[in-house]
PDB file of C-alpha atoms in Angstrom:
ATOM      1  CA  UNK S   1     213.086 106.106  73.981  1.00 36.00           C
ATOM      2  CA  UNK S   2     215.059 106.791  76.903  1.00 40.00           C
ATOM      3  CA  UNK S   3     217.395 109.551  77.364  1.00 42.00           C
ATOM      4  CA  UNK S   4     220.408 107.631  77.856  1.00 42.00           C
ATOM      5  CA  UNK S   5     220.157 105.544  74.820  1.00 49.00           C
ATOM      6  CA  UNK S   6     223.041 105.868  73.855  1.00 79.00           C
ATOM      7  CA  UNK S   7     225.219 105.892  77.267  1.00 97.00           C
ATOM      8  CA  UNK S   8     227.592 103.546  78.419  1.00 98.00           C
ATOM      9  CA  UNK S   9     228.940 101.638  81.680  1.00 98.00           C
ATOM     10  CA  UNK S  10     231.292  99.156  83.070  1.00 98.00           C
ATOM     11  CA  UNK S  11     230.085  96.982  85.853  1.00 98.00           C
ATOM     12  CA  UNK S  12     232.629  94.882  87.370  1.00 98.00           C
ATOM     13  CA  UNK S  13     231.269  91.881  89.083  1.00 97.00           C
ATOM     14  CA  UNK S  14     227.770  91.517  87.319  1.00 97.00           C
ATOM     15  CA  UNK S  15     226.970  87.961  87.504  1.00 96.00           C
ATOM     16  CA  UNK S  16     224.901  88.353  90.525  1.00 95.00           C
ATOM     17  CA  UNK S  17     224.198  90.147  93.941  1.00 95.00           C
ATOM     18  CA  UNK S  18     224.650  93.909  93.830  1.00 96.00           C
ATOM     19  CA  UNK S  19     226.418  94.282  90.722  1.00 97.00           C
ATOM     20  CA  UNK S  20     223.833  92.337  88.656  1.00 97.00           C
ATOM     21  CA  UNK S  21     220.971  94.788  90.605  1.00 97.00           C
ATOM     22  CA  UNK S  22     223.150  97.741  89.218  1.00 98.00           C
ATOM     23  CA  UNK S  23     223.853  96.547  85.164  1.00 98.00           C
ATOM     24  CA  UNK S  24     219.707  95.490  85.244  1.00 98.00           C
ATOM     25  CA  UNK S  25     219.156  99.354  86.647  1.00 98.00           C
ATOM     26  CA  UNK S  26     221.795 100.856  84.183  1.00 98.00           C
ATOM     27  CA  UNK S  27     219.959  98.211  81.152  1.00 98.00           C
ATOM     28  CA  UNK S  28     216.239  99.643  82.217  1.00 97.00           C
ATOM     29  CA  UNK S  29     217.900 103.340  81.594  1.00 97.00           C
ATOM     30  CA  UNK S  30     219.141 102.337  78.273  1.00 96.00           C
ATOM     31  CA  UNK S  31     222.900 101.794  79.169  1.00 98.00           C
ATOM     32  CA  UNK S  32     224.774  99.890  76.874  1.00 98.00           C
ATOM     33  CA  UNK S  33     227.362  97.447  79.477  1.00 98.00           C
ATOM     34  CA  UNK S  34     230.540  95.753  80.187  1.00 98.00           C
ATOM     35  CA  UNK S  35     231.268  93.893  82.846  1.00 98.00           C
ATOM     36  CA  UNK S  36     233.775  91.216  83.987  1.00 98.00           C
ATOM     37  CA  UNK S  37     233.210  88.163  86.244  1.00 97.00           C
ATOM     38  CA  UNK S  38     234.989  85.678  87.494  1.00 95.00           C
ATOM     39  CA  UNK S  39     233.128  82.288  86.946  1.00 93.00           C
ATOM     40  CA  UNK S  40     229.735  82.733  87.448  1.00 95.00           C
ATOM     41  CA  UNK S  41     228.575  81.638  83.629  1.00 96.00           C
ATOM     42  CA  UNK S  42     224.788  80.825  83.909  1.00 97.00           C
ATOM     43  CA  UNK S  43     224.441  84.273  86.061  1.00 96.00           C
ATOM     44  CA  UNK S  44     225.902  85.861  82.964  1.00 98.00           C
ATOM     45  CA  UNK S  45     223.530  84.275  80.771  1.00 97.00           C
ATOM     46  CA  UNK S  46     220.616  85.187  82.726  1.00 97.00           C
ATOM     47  CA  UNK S  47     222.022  89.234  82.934  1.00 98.00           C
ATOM     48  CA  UNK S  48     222.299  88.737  79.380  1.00 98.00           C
ATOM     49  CA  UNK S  49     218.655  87.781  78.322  1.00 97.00           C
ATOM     50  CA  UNK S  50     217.162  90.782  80.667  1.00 97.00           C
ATOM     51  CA  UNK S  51     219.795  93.412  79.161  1.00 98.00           C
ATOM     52  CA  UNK S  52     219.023  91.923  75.033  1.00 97.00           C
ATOM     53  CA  UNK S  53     215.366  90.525  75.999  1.00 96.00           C
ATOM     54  CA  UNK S  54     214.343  93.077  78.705  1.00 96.00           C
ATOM     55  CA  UNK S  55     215.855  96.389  77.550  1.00 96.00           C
ATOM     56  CA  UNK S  56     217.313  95.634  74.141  1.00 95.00           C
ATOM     57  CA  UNK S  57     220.526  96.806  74.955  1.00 96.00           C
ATOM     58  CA  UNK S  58     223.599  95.107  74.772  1.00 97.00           C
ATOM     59  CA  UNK S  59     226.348  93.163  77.431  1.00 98.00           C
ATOM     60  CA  UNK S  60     229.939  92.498  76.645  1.00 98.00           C
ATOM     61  CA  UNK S  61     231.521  90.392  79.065  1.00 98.00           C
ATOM     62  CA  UNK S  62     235.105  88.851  79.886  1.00 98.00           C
ATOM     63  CA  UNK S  63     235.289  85.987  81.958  1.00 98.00           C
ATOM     64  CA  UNK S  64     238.862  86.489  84.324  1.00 97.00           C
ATOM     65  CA  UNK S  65     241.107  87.314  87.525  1.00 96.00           C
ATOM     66  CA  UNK S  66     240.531  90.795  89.096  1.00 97.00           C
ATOM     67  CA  UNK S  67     243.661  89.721  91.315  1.00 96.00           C
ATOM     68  CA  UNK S  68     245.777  89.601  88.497  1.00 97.00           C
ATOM     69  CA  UNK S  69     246.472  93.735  88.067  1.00 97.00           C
ATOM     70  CA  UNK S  70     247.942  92.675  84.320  1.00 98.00           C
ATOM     71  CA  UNK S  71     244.628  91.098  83.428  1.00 98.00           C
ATOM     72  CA  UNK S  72     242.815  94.317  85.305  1.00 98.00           C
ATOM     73  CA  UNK S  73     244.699  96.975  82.799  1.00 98.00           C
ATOM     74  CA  UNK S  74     243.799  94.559  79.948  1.00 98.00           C
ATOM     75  CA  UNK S  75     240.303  94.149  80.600  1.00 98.00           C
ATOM     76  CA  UNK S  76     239.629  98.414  81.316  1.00 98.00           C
ATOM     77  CA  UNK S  77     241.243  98.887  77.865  1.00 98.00           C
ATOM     78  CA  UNK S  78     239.244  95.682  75.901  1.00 98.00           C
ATOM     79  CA  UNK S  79     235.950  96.930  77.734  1.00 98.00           C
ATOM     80  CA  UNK S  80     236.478 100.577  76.279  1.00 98.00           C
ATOM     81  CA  UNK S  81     237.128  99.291  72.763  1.00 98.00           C
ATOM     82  CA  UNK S  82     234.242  97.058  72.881  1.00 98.00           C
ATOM     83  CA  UNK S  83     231.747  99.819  74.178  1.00 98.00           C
ATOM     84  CA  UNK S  84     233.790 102.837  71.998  1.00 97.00           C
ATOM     85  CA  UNK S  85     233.431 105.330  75.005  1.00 98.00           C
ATOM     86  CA  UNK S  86     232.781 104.661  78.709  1.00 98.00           C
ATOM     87  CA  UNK S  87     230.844 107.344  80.818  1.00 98.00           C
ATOM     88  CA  UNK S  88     230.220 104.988  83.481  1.00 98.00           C
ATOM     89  CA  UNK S  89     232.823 103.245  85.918  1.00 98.00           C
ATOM     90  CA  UNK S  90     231.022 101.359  88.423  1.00 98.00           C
ATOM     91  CA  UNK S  91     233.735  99.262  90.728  1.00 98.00           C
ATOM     92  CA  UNK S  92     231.397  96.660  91.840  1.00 98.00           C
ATOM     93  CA  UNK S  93     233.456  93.547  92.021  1.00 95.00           C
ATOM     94  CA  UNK S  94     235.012  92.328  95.467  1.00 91.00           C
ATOM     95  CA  UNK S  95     235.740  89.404  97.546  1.00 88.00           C
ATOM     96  CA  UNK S  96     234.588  89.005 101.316  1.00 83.00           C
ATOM     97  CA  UNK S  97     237.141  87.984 103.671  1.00 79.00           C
ATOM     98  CA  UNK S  98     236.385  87.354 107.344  1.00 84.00           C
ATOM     99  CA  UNK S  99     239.575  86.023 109.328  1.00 87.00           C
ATOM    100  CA  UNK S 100     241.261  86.391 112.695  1.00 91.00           C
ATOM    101  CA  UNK S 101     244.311  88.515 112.755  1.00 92.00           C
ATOM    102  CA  UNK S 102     246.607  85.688 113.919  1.00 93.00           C
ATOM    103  CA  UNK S 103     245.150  83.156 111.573  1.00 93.00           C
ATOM    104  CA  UNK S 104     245.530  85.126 108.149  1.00 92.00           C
ATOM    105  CA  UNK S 105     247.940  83.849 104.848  1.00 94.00           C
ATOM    106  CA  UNK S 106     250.161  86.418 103.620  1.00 95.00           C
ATOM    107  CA  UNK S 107     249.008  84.894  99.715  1.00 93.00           C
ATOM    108  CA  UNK S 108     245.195  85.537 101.016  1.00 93.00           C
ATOM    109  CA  UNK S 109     245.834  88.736 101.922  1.00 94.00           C
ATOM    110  CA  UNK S 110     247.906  89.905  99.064  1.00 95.00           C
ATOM    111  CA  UNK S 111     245.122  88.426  96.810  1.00 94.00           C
ATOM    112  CA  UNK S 112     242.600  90.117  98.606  1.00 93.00           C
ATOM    113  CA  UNK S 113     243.927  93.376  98.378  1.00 96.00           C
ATOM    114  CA  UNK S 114     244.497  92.927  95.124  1.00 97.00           C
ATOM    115  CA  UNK S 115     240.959  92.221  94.356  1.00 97.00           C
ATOM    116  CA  UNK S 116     238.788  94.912  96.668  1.00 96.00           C
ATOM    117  CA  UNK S 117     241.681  97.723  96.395  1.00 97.00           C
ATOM    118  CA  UNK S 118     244.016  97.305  93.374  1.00 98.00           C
ATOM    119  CA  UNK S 119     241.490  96.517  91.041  1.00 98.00           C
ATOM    120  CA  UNK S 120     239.063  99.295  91.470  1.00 98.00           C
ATOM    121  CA  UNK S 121     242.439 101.949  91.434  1.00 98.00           C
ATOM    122  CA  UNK S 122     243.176 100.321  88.371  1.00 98.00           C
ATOM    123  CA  UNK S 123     240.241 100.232  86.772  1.00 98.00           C
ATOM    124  CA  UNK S 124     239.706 104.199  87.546  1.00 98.00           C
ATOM    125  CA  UNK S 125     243.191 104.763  86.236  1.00 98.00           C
ATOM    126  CA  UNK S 126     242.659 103.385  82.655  1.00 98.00           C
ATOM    127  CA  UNK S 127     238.748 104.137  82.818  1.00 98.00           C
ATOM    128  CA  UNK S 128     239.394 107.835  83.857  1.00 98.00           C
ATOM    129  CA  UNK S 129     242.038 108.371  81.462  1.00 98.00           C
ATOM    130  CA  UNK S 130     239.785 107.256  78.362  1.00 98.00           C
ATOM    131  CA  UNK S 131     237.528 110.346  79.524  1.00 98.00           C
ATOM    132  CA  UNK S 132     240.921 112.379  80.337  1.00 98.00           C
ATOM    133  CA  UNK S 133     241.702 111.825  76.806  1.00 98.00           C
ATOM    134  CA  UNK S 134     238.215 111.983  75.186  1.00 98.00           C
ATOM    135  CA  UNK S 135     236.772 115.339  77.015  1.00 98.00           C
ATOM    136  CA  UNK S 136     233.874 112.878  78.609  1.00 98.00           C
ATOM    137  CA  UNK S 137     232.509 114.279  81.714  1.00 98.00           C
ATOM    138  CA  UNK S 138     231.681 110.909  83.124  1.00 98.00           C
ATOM    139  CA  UNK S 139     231.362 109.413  86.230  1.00 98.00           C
ATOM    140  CA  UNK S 140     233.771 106.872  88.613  1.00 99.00           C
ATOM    141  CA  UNK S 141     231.774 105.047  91.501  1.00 98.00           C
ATOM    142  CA  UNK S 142     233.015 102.706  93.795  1.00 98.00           C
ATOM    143  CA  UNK S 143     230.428 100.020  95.581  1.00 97.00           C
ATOM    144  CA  UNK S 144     232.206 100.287  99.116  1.00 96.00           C
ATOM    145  CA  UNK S 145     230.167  99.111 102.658  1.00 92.00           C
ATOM    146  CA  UNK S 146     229.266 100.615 105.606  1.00 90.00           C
ATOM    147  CA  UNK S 147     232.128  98.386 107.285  1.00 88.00           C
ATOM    148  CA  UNK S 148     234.359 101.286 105.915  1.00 89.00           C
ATOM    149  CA  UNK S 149     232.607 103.351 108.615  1.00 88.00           C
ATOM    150  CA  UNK S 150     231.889 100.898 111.257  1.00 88.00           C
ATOM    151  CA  UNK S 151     234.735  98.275 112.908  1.00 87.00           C
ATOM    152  CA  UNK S 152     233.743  94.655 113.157  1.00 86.00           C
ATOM    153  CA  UNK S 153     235.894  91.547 114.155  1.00 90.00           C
ATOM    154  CA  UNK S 154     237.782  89.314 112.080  1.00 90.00           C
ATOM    155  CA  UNK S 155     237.057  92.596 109.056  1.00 87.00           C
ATOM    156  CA  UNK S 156     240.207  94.337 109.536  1.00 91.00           C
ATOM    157  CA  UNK S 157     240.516  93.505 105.550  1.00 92.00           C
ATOM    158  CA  UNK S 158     237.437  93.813 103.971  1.00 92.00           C
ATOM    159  CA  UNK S 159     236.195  96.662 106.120  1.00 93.00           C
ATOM    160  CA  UNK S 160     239.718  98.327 105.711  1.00 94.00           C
ATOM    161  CA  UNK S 161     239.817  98.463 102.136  1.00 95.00           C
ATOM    162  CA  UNK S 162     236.255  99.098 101.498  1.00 96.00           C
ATOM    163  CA  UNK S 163     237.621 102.359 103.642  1.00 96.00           C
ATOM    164  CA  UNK S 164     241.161 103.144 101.868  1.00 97.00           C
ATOM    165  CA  UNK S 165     239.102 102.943  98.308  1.00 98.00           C
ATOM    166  CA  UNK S 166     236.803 105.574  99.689  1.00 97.00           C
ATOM    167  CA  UNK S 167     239.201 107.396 101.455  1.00 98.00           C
ATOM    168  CA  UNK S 168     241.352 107.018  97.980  1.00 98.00           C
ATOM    169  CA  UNK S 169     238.672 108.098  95.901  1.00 98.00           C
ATOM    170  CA  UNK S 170     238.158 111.551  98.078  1.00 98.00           C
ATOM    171  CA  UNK S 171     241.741 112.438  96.332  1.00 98.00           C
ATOM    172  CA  UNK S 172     240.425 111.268  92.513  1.00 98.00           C
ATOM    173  CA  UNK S 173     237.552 113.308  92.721  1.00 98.00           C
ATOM    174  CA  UNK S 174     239.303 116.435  93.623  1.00 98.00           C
ATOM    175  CA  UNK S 175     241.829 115.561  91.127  1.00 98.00           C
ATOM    176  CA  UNK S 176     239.186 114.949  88.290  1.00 98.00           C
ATOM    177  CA  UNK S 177     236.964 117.540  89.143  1.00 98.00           C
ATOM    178  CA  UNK S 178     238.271 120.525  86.755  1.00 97.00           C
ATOM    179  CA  UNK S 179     238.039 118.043  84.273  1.00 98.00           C
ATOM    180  CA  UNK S 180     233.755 117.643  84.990  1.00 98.00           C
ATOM    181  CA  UNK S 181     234.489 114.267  86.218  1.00 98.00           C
ATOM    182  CA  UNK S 182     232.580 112.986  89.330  1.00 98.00           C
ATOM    183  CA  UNK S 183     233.810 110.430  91.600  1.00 98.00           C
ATOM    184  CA  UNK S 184     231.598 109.219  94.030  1.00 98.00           C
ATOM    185  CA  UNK S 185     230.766 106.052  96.484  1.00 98.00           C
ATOM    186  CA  UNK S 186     227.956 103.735  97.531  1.00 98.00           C
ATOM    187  CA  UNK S 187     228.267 101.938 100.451  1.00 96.00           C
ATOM    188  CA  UNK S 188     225.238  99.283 100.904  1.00 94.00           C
ATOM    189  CA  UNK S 189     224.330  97.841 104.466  1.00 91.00           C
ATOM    190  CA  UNK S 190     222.696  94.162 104.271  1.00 89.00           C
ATOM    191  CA  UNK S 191     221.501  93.821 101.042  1.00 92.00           C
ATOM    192  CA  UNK S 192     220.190  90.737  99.798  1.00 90.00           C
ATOM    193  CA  UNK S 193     222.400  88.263  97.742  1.00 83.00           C
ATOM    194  CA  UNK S 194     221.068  85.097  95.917  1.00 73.00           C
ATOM    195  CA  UNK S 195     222.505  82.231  98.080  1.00 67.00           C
ATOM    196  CA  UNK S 196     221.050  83.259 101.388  1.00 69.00           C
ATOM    197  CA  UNK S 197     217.331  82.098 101.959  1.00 73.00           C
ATOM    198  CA  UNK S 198     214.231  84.244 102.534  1.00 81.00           C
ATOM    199  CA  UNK S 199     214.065  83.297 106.871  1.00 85.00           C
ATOM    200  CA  UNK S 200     217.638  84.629 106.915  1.00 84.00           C
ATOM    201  CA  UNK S 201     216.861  87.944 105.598  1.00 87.00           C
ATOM    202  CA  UNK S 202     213.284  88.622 107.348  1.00 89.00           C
ATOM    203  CA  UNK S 203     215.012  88.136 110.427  1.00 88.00           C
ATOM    204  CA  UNK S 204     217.750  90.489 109.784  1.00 87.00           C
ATOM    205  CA  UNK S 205     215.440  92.869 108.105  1.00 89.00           C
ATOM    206  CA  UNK S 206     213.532  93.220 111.862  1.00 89.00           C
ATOM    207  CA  UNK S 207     216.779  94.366 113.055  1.00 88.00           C
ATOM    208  CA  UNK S 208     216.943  97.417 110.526  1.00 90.00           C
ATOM    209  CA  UNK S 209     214.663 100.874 111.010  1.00 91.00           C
ATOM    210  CA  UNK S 210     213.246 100.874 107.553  1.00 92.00           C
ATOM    211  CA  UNK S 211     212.617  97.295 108.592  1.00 92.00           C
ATOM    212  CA  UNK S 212     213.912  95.181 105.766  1.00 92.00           C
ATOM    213  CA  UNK S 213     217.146  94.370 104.308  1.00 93.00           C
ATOM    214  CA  UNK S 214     218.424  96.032 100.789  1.00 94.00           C
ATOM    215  CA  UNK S 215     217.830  94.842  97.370  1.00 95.00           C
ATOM    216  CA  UNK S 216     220.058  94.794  94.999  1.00 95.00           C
ATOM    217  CA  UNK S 217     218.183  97.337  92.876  1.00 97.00           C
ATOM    218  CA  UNK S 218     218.240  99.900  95.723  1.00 97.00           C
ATOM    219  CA  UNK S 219     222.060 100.166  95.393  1.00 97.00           C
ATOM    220  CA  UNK S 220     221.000 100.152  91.413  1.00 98.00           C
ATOM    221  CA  UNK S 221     219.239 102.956  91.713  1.00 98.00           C
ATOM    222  CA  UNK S 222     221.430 104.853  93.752  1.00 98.00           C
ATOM    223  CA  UNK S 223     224.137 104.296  91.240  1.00 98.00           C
ATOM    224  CA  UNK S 224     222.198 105.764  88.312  1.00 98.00           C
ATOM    225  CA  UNK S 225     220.915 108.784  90.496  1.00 98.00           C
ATOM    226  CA  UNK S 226     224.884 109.961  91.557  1.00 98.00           C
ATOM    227  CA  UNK S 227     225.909 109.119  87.726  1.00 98.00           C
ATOM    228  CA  UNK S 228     222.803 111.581  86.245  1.00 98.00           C
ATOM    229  CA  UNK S 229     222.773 115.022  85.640  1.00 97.00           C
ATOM    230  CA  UNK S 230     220.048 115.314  89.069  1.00 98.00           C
ATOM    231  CA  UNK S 231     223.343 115.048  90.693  1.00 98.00           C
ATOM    232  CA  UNK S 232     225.629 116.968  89.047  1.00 98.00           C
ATOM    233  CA  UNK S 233     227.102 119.265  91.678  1.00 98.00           C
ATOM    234  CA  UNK S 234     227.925 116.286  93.817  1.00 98.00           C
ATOM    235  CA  UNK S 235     231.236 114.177  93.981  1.00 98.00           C
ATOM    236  CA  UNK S 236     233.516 112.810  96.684  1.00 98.00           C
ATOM    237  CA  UNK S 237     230.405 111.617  99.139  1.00 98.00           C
ATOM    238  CA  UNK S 238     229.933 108.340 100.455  1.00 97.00           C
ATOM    239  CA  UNK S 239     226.018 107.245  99.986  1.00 97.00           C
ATOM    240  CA  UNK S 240     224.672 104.795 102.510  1.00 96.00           C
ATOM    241  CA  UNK S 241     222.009 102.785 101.564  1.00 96.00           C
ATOM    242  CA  UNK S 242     221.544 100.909 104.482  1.00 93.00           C
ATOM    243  CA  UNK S 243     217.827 101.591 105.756  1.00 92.00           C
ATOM    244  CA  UNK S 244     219.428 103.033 108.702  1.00 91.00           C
ATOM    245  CA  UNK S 245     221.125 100.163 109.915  1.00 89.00           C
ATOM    246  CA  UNK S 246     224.695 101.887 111.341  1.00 88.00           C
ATOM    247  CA  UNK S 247     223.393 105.442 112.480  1.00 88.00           C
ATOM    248  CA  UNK S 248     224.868 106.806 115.373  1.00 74.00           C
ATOM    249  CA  UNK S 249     223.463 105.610 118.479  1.00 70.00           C
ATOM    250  CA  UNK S 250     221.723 101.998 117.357  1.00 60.00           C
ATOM    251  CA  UNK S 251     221.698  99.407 119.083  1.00 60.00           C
ATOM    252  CA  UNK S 252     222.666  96.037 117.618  1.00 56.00           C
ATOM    253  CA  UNK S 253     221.344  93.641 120.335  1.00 56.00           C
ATOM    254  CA  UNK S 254     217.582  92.990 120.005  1.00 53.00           C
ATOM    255  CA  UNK S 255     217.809  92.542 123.987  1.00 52.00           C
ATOM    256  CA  UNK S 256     218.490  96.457 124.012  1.00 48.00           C
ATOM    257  CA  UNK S 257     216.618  97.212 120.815  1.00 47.00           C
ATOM    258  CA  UNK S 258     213.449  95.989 122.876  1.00 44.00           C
ATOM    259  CA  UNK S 259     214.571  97.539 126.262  1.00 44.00           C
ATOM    260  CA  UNK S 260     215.400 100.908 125.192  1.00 41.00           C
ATOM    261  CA  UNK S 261     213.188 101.554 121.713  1.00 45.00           C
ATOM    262  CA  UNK S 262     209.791 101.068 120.954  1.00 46.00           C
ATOM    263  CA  UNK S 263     209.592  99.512 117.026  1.00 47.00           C
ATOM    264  CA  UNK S 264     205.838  99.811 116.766  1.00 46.00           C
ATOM    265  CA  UNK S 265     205.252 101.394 113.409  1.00 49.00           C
ATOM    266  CA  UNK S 266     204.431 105.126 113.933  1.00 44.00           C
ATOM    267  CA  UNK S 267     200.126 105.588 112.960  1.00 44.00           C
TER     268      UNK S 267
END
């Protein structure tokens, strides 16, 4: 019997990618789950047979808007009635957005926010004052990006809120703290998603130091290490888990990677 039998979590955005890596995690550890998705239903289905089949645990889901910050404050308060108690926030769900400056729609824009900024506030709002209320010592983590850290074109939106939410959530966690509530980040590099094929990702994977690209269970398993007890004296950090890709000083151009490093494994 695991440990955490008898925990719980909400995953937003657990149809697929990251956020399905994360409830399967959570699932293997006994969690019982939430999540919310927007119309992914066959990814659903097949998250639900490995949480019930799997891990015998259980997976309510809403189907719904994440722009819509009336539908966000409903879903937080159906997902805590459905699971009784939450000790587990994990702010997974987000939309990419890759646009020149001078070519963006205010309506885009708004919506965008809306998703990758409002939502997760909101969500931490209602989700944080369920453990205000109930004396849980839980944890809030926000899936951000190492674009928060590093600047690249046409990602002044994506990039800038995956910052402001962890910039945002520095001031939760110090608010929350007294209260034995932890609020921490995880910002994956390239990790791989279901609708890019395998040659795409070897190829990027020989541009990374640890020399492949991320798996959706890595950022899984980071989440359930910063949410257990082994990390208990730790909130308001930002975890990469990016196989090195963005430290300081490497180069992005295999031209210079091959000029100034040698990438022959170490014997």
């Amino acid at each position: 019997m695991h440990n955490d039998i008898r925990k719980t979590a909400i995953v937003t955005g657990a149809s697929s990618g990251i956020g399905k890596g994360i409830a399967i995690v959570l699932a293997r550890e006994g969690y019982v789950l939430s999540t919310v998705y927007r119309s992914n239903d066959e990814g659903i289905r097949d998250l639900r047979g490995i949480v019930t089949g799997s891990y015998g645990s259980r997976l309510h889901a809403v189907k719904g808007d994440l722009s819509d910050p009336c539908f966000v404050e409903r879903y937080a308060r159906e997902a805590i009635d459905a699971l009784g108690k939450v000790d587990l926030l994990v702010n997974n769900a987000g939309v990419g957005y890759a646009a020149k400056l001078t070519e963006m729609k205010a309506e885009d824009i708004l919506s965008f926010i809306n998703v990758d900024f409002v939502a997760p506030i909101l969500m931490m709002k209602i989700v944080g004052g369920h453990m205000l209320e109930t004396g849980i010592k839980g944890n809030l983590i926000n899936i951000t990006s190492t674009r928060a850290s590093r600047a690249y074109p046409h990602d002044s939106l994506y990039g800038g809120m995956k910052a402001a939410l962890q910039r945002s959530s520095e001031s939760i966690a110090i608010e929350l703290a007294m209260n034995g509530i932890r609020v921490n980040n995880v910002a994956p590099g390239a990790t791989e998603l279901e609708r890019v094929d395998n040659e795409y990702y070897e190829k990027l994977g020989q541009k990374i130091p640890l020399r492949r690209v991320g798996k959706p269970e890595d950022i899984g398993e980071a989440v359930y290490w910063l949410a257990s007890d082994a990390a208990s004296y730790i909130t308001g950090v930002s975890l990469k888990v990016d196989g090195g890709l963005i430290l300081p000083g490497m180069p992005e151009k295999e031209d210079e990677t091959t000029k100034y490093y040698d990438w022959r494994p170490v014997k």
